[in-house]
mmCIF file of C-alpha atoms in Angstrom:
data_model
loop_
_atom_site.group_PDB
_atom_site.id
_atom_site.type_symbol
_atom_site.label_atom_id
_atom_site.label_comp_id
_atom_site.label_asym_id
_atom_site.label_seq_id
_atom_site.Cartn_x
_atom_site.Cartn_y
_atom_site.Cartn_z
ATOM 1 C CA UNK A 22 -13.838 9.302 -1.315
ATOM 2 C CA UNK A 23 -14.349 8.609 2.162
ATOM 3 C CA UNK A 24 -16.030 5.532 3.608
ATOM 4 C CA UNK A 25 -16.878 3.769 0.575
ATOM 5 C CA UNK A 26 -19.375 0.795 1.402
ATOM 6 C CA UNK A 27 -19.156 -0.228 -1.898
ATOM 7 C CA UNK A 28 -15.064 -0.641 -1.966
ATOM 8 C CA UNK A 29 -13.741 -4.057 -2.071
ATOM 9 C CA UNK A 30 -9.924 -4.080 -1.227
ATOM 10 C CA UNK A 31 -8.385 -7.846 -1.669
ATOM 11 C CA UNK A 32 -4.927 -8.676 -0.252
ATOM 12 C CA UNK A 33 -3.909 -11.460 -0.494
ATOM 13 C CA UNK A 34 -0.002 -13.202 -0.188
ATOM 14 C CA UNK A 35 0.756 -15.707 -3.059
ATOM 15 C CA UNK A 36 4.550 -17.497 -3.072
ATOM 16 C CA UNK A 37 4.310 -16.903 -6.978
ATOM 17 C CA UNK A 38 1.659 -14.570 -7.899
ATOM 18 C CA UNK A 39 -0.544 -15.300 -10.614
ATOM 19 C CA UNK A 40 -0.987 -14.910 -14.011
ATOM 20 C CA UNK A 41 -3.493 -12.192 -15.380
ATOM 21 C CA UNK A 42 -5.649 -15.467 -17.016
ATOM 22 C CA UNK A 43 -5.221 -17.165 -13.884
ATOM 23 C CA UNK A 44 -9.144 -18.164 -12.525
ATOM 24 C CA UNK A 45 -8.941 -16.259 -9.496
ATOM 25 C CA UNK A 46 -7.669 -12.953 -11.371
ATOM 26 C CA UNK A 47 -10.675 -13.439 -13.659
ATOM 27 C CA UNK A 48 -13.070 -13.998 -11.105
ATOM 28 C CA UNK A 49 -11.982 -10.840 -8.610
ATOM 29 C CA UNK A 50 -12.172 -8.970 -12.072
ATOM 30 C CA UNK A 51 -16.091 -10.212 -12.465
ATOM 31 C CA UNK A 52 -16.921 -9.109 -9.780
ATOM 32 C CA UNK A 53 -17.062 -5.559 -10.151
ATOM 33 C CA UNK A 54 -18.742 -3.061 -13.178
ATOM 34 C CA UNK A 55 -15.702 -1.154 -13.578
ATOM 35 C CA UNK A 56 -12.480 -2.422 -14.032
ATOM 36 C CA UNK A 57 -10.202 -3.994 -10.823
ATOM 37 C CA UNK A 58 -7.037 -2.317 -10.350
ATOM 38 C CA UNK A 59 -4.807 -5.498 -9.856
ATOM 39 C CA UNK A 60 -1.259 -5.491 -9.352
ATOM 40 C CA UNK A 61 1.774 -7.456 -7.149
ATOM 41 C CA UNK A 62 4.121 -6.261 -5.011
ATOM 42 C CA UNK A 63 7.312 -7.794 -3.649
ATOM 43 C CA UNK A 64 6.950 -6.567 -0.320
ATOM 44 C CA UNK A 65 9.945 -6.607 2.121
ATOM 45 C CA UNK A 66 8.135 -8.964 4.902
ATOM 46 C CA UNK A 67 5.001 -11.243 4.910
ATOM 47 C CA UNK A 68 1.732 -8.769 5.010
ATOM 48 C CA UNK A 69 -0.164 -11.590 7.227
ATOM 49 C CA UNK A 70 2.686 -13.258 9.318
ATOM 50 C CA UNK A 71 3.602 -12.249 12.993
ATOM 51 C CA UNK A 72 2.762 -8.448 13.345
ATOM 52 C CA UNK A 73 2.068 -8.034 9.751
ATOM 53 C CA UNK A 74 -0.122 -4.728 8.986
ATOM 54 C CA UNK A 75 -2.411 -6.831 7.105
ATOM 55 C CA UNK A 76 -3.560 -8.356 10.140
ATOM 56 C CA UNK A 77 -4.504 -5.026 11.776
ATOM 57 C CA UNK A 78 -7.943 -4.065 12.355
ATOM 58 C CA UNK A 79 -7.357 -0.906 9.908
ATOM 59 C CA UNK A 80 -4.901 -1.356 7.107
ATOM 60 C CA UNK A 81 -3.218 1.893 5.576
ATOM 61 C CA UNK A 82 -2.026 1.491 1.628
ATOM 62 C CA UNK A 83 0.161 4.409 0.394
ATOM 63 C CA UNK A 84 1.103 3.938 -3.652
ATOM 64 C CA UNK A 85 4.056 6.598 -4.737
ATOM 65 C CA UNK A 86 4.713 6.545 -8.900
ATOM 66 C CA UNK A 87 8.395 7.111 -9.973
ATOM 67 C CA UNK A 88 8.577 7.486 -14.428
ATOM 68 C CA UNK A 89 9.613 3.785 -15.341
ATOM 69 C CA UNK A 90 12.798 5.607 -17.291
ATOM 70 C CA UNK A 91 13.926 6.351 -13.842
ATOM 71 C CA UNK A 92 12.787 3.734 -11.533
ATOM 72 C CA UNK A 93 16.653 2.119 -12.062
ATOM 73 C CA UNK A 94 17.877 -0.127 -9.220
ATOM 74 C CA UNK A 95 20.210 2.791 -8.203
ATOM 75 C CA UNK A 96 16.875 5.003 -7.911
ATOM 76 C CA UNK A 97 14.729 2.315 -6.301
ATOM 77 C CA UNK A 98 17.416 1.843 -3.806
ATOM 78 C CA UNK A 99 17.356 5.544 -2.940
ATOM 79 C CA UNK A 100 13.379 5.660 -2.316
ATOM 80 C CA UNK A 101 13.917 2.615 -0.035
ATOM 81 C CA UNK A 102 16.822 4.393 1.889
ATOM 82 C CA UNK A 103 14.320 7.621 2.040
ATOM 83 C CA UNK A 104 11.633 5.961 3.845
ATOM 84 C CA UNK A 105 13.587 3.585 6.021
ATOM 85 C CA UNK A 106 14.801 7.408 7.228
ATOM 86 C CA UNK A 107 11.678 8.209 7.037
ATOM 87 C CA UNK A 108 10.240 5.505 9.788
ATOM 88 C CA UNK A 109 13.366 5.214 11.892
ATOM 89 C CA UNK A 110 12.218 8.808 12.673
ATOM 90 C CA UNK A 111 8.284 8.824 12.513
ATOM 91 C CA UNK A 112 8.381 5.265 14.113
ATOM 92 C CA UNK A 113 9.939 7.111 17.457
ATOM 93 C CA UNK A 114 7.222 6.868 20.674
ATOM 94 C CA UNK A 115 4.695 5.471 17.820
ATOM 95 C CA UNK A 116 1.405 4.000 19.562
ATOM 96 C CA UNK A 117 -0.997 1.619 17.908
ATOM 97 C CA UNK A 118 1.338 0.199 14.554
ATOM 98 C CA UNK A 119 0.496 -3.030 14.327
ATOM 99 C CA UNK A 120 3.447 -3.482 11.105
ATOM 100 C CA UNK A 121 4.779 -2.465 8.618
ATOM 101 C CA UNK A 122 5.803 -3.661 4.950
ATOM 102 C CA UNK A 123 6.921 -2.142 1.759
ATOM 103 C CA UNK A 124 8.042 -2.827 -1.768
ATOM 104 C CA UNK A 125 7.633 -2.079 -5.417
ATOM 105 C CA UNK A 126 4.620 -3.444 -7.508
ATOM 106 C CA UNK A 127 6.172 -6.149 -10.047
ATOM 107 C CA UNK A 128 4.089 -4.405 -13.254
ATOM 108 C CA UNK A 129 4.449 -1.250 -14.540
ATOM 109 C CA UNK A 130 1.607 0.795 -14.345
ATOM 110 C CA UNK A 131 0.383 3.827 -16.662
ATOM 111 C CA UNK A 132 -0.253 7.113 -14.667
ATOM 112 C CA UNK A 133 -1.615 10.139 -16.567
ATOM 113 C CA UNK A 134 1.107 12.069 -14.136
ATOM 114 C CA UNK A 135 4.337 10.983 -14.435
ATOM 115 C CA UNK A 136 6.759 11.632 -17.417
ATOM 116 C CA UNK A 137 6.084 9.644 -20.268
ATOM 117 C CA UNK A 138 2.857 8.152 -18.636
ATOM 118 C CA UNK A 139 4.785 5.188 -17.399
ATOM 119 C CA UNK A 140 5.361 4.785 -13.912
ATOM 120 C CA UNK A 141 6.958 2.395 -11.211
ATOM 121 C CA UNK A 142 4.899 2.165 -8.116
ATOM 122 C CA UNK A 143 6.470 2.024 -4.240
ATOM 123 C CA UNK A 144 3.843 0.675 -1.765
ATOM 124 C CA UNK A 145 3.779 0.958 1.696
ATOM 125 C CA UNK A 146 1.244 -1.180 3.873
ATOM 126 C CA UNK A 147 0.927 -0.395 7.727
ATOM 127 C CA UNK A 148 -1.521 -1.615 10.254
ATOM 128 C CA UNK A 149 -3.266 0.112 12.956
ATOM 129 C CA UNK A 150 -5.078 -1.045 15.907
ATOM 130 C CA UNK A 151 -7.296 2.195 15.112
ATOM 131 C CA UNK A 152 -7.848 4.999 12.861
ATOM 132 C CA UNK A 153 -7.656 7.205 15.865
ATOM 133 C CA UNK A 154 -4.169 5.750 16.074
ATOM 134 C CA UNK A 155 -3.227 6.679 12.506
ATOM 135 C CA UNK A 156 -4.690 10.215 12.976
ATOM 136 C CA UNK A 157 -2.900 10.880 16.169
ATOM 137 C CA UNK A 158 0.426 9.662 14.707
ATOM 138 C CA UNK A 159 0.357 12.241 12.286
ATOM 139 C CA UNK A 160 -0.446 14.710 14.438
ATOM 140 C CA UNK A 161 3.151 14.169 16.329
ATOM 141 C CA UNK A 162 6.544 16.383 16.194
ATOM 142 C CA UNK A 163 8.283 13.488 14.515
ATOM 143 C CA UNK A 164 5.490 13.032 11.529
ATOM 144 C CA UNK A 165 6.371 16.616 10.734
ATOM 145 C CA UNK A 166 9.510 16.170 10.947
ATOM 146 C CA UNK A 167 9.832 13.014 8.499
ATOM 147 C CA UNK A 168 7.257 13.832 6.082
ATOM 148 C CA UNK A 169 9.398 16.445 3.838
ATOM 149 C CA UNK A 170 11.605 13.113 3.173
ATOM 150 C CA UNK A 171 8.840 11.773 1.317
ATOM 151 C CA UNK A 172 7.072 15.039 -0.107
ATOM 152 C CA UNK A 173 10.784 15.542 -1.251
ATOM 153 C CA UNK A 174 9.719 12.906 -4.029
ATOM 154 C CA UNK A 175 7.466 15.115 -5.575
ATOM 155 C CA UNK A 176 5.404 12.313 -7.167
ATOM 156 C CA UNK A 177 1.936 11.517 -7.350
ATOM 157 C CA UNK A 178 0.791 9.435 -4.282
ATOM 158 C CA UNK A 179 -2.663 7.518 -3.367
ATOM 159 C CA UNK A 180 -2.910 6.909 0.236
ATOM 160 C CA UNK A 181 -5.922 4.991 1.441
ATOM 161 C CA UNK A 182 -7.720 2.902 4.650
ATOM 162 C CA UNK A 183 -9.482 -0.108 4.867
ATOM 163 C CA UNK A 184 -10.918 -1.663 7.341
ATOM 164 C CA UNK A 185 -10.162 -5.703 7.861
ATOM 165 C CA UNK A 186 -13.127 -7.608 8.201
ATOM 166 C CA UNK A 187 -12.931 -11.555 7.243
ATOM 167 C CA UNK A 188 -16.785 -12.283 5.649
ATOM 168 C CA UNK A 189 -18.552 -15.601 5.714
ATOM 169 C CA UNK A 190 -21.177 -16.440 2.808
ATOM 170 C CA UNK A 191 -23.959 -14.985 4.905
ATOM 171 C CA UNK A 192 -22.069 -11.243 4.597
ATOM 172 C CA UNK A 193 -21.369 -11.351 0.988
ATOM 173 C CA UNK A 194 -25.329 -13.190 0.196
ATOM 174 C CA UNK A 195 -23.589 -16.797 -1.180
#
C-alpha cells in the first residue's frame, strides 16, 4: 500500500519496554479495528537522540525474518556483520541520511514464510530529510553494488516509510 492516511506507525524509546498488559500497550491496541502489530527492538543506538533516524522528517523501517531455529548468536552476528558491509559501502557520498539504527526485535514473531513459521526479525530504521533523498540513494552505483549482500539473505523482508509528524489534540479530534 502506498500512502496510507489511515496508518498509524508509533515509535517510541522505553529504557525497559513494557509488558503486553501494560496500559499503554492496551490502549495503542484499542485504538485500531484490526489488530496492532507490536513488538521491541534492541536497537544499536537511541532512535530519537542526536541524529537519530527517528527524528527525520521521513523515517524508513526495513523488517528481515531469519527461522527462530537459526537465528543463533553465531547467525545474528553474521546478519549484523552483512549489513554493517552493507552501509560502509551504500553509506559512501550518501546525501540526505539523517541516521541510522538497527537491531533484532526482543519477541519472536510467527511468519507464514519462514521454516517452521517461526521467525527472528532484524530491523533497520533510517531517517531521511526527504523521500526524494531515499529514492535517489537507491538509484546510486554503490546501492547496486551493496544490495546483493542483503538479497543474499533470501528472507522475507517488509520495508516501509512514514512520515514524522508530532500531533496535538486538535489533529487527532481529543
Amino acid at each position: 500500500q502506498i500512502q496510507d492516511k489511515t496508518a498509524l506507525q508509533i515509535t517510541s524509546e522505553w529504557a525497559n519496554p513494557p509488558d503486553p498488559s501494560n496500559p499503554f500497550t492496551q490502549t495503542v491496541s484499542s485504538l485500531s479495528s484490526t489488530p496492532p502489530s507490536i513488538f521491541h527492538i534492541n536497537l544499536s543506538r537511541s532512535a530519537f537522540g542526536p541524529a537519530g533516524p527517528a527524528t527525520a522528517n521521513v523515517v524508513e523501517y526495513v523488517q528481515s525474518w531469519f527461522p527462530a531455529s537459526r537465528a543463533t548468536p553465531a547467525f545474528q552476528k553474521q546478519i549484523e556483520a552483512d549489513f554493517a558491509r552493507f552501509e560502509e559501502i551504500f553509506s559512501v557520498g550518501l546525501r540526505g541520511r539523517v541516521g541510522l539504527a538497527s537491531g533484532w526485535v526482543l519477541e519472536e514473531q510467527a511468519h507464514e514464510d519462514v521454516e517452521g513459521g517461526k521467525a527472528r526479525c532484524f530491523v533497520a530504521v533510517t531517517g531521511w530529510e526527504t523521500m526524494g533523498d531515499f529514492e535517489e540513494a537507491v538509484k546510486r552505483d554503490a546501492f547496486k553494488q551493496a544490495i546483493p549482500l542483503l538479497y543474499a539473505w533470501g528472507m522475507p523482508f517488509k520495508m516501509w516509510h512514514v512520515e514524522r509528524k508530532v500531533l496535538d489534540g486538535s489533529d487527532v479530534g481529543v
